[in-house]
mmCIF file of C-alpha atoms in Angstrom:
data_model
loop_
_atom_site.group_PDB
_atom_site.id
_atom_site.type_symbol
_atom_site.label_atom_id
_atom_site.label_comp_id
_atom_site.label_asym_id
_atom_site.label_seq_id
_atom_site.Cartn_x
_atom_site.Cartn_y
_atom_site.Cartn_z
ATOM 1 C CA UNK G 61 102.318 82.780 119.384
ATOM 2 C CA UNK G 62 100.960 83.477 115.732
ATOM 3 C CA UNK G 63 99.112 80.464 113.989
ATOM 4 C CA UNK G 64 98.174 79.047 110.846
ATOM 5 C CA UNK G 65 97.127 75.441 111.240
ATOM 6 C CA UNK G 66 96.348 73.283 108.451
ATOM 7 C CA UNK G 67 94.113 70.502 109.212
ATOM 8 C CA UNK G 68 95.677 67.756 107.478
ATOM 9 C CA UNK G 69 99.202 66.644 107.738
ATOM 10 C CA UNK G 70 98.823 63.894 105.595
ATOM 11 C CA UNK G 71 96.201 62.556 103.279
ATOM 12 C CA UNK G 72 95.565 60.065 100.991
ATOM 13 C CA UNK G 73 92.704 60.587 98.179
ATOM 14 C CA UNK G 74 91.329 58.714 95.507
ATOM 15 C CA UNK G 75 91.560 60.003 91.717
ATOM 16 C CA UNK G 76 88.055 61.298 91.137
ATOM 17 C CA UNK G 77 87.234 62.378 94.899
ATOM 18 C CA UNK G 78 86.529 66.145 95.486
ATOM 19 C CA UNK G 79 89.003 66.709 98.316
ATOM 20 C CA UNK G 80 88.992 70.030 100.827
ATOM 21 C CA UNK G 81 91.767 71.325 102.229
ATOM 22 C CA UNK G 82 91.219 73.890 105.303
ATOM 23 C CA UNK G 83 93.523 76.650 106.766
ATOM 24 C CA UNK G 84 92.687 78.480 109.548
ATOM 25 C CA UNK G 85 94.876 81.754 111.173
ATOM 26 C CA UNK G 86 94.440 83.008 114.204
ATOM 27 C CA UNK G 87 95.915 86.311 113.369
ATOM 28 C CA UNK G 88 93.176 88.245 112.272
ATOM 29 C CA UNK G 89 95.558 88.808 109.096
ATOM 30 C CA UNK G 90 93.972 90.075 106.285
ATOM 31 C CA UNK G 91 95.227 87.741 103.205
ATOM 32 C CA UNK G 92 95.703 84.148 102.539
ATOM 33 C CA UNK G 93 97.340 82.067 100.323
ATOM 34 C CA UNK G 94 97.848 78.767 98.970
ATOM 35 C CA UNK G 95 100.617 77.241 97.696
ATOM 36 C CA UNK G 96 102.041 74.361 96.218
ATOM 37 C CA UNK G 97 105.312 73.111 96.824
ATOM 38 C CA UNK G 98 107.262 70.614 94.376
ATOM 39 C CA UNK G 99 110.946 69.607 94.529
ATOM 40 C CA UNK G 100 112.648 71.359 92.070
ATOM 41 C CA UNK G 101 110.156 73.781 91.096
ATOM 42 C CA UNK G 102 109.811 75.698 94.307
ATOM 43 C CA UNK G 103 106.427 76.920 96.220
ATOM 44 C CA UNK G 104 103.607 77.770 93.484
ATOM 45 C CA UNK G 105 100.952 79.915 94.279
ATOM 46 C CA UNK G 106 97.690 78.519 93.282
ATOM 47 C CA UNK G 107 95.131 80.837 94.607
ATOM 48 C CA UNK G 108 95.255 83.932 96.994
ATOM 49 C CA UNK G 109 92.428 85.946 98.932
ATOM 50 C CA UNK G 110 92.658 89.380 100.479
ATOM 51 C CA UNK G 111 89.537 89.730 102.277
ATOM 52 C CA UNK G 112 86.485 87.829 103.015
ATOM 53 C CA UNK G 113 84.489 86.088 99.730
ATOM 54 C CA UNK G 114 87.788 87.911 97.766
ATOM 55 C CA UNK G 115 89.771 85.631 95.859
ATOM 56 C CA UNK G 116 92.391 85.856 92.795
ATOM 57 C CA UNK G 117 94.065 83.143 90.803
ATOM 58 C CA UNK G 118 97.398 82.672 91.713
ATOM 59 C CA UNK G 119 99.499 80.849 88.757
ATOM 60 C CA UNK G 120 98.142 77.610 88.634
ATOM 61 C CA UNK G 121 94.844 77.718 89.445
ATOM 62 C CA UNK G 122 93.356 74.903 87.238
ATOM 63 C CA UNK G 123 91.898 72.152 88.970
ATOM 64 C CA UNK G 124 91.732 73.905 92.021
ATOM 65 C CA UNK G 125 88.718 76.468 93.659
ATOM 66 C CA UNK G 126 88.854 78.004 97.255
ATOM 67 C CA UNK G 127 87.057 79.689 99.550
ATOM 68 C CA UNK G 128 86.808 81.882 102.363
ATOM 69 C CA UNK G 129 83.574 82.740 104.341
ATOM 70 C CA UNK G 130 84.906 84.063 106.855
ATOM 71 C CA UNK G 131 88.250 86.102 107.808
ATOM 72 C CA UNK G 132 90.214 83.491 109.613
ATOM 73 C CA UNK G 133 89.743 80.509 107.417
ATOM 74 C CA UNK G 134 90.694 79.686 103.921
ATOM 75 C CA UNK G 135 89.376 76.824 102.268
ATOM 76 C CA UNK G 136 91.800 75.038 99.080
ATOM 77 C CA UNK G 137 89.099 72.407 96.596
ATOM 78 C CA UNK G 138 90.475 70.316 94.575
ATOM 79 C CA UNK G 139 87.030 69.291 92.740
ATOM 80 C CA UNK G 140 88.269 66.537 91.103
ATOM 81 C CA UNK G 141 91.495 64.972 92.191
ATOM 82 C CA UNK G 142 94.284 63.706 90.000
ATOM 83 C CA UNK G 143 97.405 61.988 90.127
ATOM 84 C CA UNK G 144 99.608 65.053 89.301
ATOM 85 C CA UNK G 145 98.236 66.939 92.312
ATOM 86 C CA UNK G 146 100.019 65.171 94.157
ATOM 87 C CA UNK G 147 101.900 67.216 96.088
ATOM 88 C CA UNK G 148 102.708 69.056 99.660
ATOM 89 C CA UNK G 149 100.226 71.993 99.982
ATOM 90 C CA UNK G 150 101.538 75.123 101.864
ATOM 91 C CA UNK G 151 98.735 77.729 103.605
ATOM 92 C CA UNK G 152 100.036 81.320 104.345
ATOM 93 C CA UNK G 153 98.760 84.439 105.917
ATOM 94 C CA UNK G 154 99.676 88.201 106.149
ATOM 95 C CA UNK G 155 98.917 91.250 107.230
ATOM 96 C CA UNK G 156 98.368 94.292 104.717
ATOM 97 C CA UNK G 157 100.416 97.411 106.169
ATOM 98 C CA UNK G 158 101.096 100.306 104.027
ATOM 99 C CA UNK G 159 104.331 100.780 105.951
ATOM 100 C CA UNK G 160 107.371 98.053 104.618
ATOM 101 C CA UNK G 161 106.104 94.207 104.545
ATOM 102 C CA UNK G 162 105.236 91.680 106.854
ATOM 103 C CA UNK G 163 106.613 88.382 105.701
ATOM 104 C CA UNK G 164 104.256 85.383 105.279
ATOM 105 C CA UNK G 165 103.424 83.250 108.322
ATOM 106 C CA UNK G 166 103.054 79.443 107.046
ATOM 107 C CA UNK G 167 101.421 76.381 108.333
ATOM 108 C CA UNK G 168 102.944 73.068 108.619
ATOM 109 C CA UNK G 169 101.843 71.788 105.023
ATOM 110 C CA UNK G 170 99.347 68.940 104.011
ATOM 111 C CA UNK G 171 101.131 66.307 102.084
ATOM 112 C CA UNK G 172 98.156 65.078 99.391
ATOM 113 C CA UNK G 173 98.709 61.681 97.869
ATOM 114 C CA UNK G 174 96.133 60.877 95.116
ATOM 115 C CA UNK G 175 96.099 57.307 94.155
ATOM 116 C CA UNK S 1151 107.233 91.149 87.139
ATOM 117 C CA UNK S 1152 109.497 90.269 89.776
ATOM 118 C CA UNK S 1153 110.998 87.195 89.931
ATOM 119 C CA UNK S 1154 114.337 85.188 92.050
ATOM 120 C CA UNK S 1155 116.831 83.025 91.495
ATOM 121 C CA UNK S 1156 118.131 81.011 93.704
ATOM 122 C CA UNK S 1157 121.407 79.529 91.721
ATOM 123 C CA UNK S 1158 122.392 76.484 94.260
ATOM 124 C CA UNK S 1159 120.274 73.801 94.174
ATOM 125 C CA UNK S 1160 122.566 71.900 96.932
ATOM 126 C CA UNK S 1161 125.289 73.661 99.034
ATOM 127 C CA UNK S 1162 127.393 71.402 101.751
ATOM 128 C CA UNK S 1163 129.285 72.399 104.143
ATOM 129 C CA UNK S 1164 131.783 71.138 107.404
ATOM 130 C CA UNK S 1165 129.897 72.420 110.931
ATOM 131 C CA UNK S 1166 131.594 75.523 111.895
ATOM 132 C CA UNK S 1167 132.416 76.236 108.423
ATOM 133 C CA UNK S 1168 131.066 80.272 106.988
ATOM 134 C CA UNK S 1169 128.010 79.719 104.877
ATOM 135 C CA UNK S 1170 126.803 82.274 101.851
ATOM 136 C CA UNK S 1171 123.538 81.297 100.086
ATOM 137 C CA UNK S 1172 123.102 83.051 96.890
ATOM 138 C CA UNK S 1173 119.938 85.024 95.771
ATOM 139 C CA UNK S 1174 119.213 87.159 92.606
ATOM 140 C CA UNK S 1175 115.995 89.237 91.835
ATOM 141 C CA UNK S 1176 114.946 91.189 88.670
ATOM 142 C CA UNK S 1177 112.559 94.217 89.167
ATOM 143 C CA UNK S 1178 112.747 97.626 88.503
ATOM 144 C CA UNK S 1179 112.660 98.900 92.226
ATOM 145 C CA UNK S 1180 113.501 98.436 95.510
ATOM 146 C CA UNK S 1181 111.464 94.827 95.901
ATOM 147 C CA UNK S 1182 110.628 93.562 99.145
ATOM 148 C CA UNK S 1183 113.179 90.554 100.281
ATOM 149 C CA UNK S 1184 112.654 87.683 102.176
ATOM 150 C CA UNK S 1185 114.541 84.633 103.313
ATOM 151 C CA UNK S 1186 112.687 81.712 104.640
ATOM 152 C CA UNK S 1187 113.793 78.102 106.232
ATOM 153 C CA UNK S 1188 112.263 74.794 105.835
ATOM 154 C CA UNK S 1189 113.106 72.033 107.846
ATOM 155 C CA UNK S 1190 112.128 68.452 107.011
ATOM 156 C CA UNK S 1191 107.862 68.113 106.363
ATOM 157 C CA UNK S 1192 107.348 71.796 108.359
ATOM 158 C CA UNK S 1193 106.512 74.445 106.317
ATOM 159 C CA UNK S 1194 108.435 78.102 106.246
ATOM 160 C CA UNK S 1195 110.025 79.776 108.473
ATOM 161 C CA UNK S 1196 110.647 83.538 108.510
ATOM 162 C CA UNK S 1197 114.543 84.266 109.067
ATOM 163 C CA UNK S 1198 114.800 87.980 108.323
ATOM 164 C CA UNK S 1199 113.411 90.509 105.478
ATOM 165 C CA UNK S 1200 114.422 93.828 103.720
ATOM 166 C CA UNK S 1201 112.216 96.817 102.433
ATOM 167 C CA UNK S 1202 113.768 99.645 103.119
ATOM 168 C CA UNK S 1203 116.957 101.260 105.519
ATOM 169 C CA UNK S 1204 119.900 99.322 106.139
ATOM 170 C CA UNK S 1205 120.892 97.061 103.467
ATOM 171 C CA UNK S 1206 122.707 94.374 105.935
ATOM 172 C CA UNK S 1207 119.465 92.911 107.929
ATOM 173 C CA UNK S 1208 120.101 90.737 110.535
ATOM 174 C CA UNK S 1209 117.455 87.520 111.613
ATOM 175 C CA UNK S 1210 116.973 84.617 113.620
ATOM 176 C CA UNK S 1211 119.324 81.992 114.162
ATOM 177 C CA UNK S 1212 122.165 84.231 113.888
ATOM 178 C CA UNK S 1213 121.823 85.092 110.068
ATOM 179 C CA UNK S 1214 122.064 87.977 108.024
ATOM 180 C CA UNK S 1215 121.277 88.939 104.453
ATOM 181 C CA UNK S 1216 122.754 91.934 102.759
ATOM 182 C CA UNK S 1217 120.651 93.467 100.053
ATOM 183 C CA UNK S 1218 123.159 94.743 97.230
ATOM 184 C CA UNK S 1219 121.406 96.714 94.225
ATOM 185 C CA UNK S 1220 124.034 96.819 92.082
ATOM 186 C CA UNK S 1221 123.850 93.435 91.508
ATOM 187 C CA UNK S 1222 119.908 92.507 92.427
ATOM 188 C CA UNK S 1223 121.501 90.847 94.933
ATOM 189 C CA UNK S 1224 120.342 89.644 98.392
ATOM 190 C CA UNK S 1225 122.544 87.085 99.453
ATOM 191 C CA UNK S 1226 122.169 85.068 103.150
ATOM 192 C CA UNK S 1227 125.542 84.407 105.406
ATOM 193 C CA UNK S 1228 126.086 82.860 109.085
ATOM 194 C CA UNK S 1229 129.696 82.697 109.950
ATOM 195 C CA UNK S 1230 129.576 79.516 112.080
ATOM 196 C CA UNK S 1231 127.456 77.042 110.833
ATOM 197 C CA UNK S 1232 125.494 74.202 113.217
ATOM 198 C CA UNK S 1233 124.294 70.835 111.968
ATOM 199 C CA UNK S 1234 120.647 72.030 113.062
ATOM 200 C CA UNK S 1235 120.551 74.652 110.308
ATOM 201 C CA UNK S 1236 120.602 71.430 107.558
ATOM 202 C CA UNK S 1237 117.144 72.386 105.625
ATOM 203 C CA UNK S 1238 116.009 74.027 102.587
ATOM 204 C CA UNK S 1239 116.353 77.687 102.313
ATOM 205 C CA UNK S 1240 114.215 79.737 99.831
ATOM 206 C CA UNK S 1241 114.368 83.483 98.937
ATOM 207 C CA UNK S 1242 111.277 85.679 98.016
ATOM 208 C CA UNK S 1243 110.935 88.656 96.452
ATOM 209 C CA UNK S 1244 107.723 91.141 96.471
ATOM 210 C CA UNK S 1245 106.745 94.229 94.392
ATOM 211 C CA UNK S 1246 105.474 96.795 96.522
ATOM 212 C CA UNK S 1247 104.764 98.976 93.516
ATOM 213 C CA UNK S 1248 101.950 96.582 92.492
ATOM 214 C CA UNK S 1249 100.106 97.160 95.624
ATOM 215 C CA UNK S 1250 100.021 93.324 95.866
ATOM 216 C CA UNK S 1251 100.908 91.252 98.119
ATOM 217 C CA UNK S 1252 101.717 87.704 96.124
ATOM 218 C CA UNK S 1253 105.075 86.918 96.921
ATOM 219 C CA UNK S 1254 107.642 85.101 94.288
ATOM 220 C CA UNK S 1255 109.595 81.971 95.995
ATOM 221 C CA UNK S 1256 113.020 80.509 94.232
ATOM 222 C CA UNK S 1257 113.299 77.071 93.571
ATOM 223 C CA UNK S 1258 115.348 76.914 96.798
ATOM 224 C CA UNK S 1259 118.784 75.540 98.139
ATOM 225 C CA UNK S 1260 119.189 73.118 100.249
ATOM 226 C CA UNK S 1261 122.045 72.531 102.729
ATOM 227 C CA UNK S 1262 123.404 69.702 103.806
ATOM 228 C CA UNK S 1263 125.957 69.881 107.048
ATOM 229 C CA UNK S 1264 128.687 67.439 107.770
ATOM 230 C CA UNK S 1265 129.830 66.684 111.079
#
């Protein structure tokens, strides 16, 4: 069975701390996203990555770097955490096909606190 | 740009009852359609997608979504609900013309089932 596994269920950070995030698929898929996910406001995408040291800002990127060094993992930064990032943070992957879409294969989600 | 609506943000219904969840795109050609589930502190599930071919698409679960393009539509039905399928639901939409693969999320719907 296909896997994206997200570290962290739940964390707790302190407003200042640079906190990481990690994602890893096991699905050799080819992009990667992040997202965040607020009631009433739906999933957000913060940053996305199609290939290896490729990344794009998603739309709403500030406050927030990633990185991914290698193909299976996909790193979310928050460099300098604040109250208002608190949040639950959803990791994706997909395959690119030029034939029709693959849907997005999600982890379980990291629900930040910042206190 | 694409982007969804999701109109509902709470539907409830009696177990066994017929459930429609509604779902409204704008973009100027065939988009790519998705309907996901979410059950309490997981993250998305996959129920069924449309890109091209048959515009009634049946998924998991026993769902199906009929894409309608006369009215952006892309609405998700079971005929029988079960108290299991109490979660939030969210549509996507994606722009294969863009050669991207970011996907838009609604705000989503959640349903609540009464015994």
């Amino acid at each position: 069975d296909v896997k994206v596994t997200q570290s962290s269920r739940y964390l707790v950070k302190r407003t200042g701390e640079k906190v990481f995030l990690e994602c890893v698929q096991d699905m050799d898929h080819e992009n990667m996203f992040w997202y965040r996910q607020d009631p009433g406001l739906g999933l957000r995408l913060i940053y996305f990555s199609y290939d290896v040291k490729m990344k794009e800002k998603g739309d709403i990127p500030e406050g927030y770097s990633v990185s991914r060094e290698k193909k299976e993992r996909f790193s979310l930064i928050l460099e300098s955490a604040s109250t208002n990032q608190t949040s639950m943070y959803l990791c994706a992957s997909s395959q690119i096909t030029g034939q029709g879409a693959y849907g997005y294969t999600f982890g379980s989600g990291t629900r930040l606190t910042v206190v | 740009a694409q982007s969804v609506t999701q109109p509902d943000i709470h539907i409830t219904v009696s177990e066994g009852a017929s459930l429609e969840l509604r779902c409204n795109y704008s973009y100027g050609a065939t988009p790519y359609l998705f309907w996901y589930v979410q059950s309490p502190g997981q993250g998305l599930q996959l129920l069924l997608k449309y890109f091209s071919g048959d515009t009634l698409v049946q998924g998991i679960k026993g769902f199906e979504a009929e894409f309608k393009r006369s009215q952006s539509s892309f609405n998700l039905r079971k005929p029988s609900v079960h108290w299991s399928d109490a979660a939030e639901y969210f549509c996507a939409v994606g722009a294969p013309l863009t050669g991207t693969y970011k996907y838009i999320f609604g705000t989503g719907t959640r349903l609540k089932v009464l015994a």
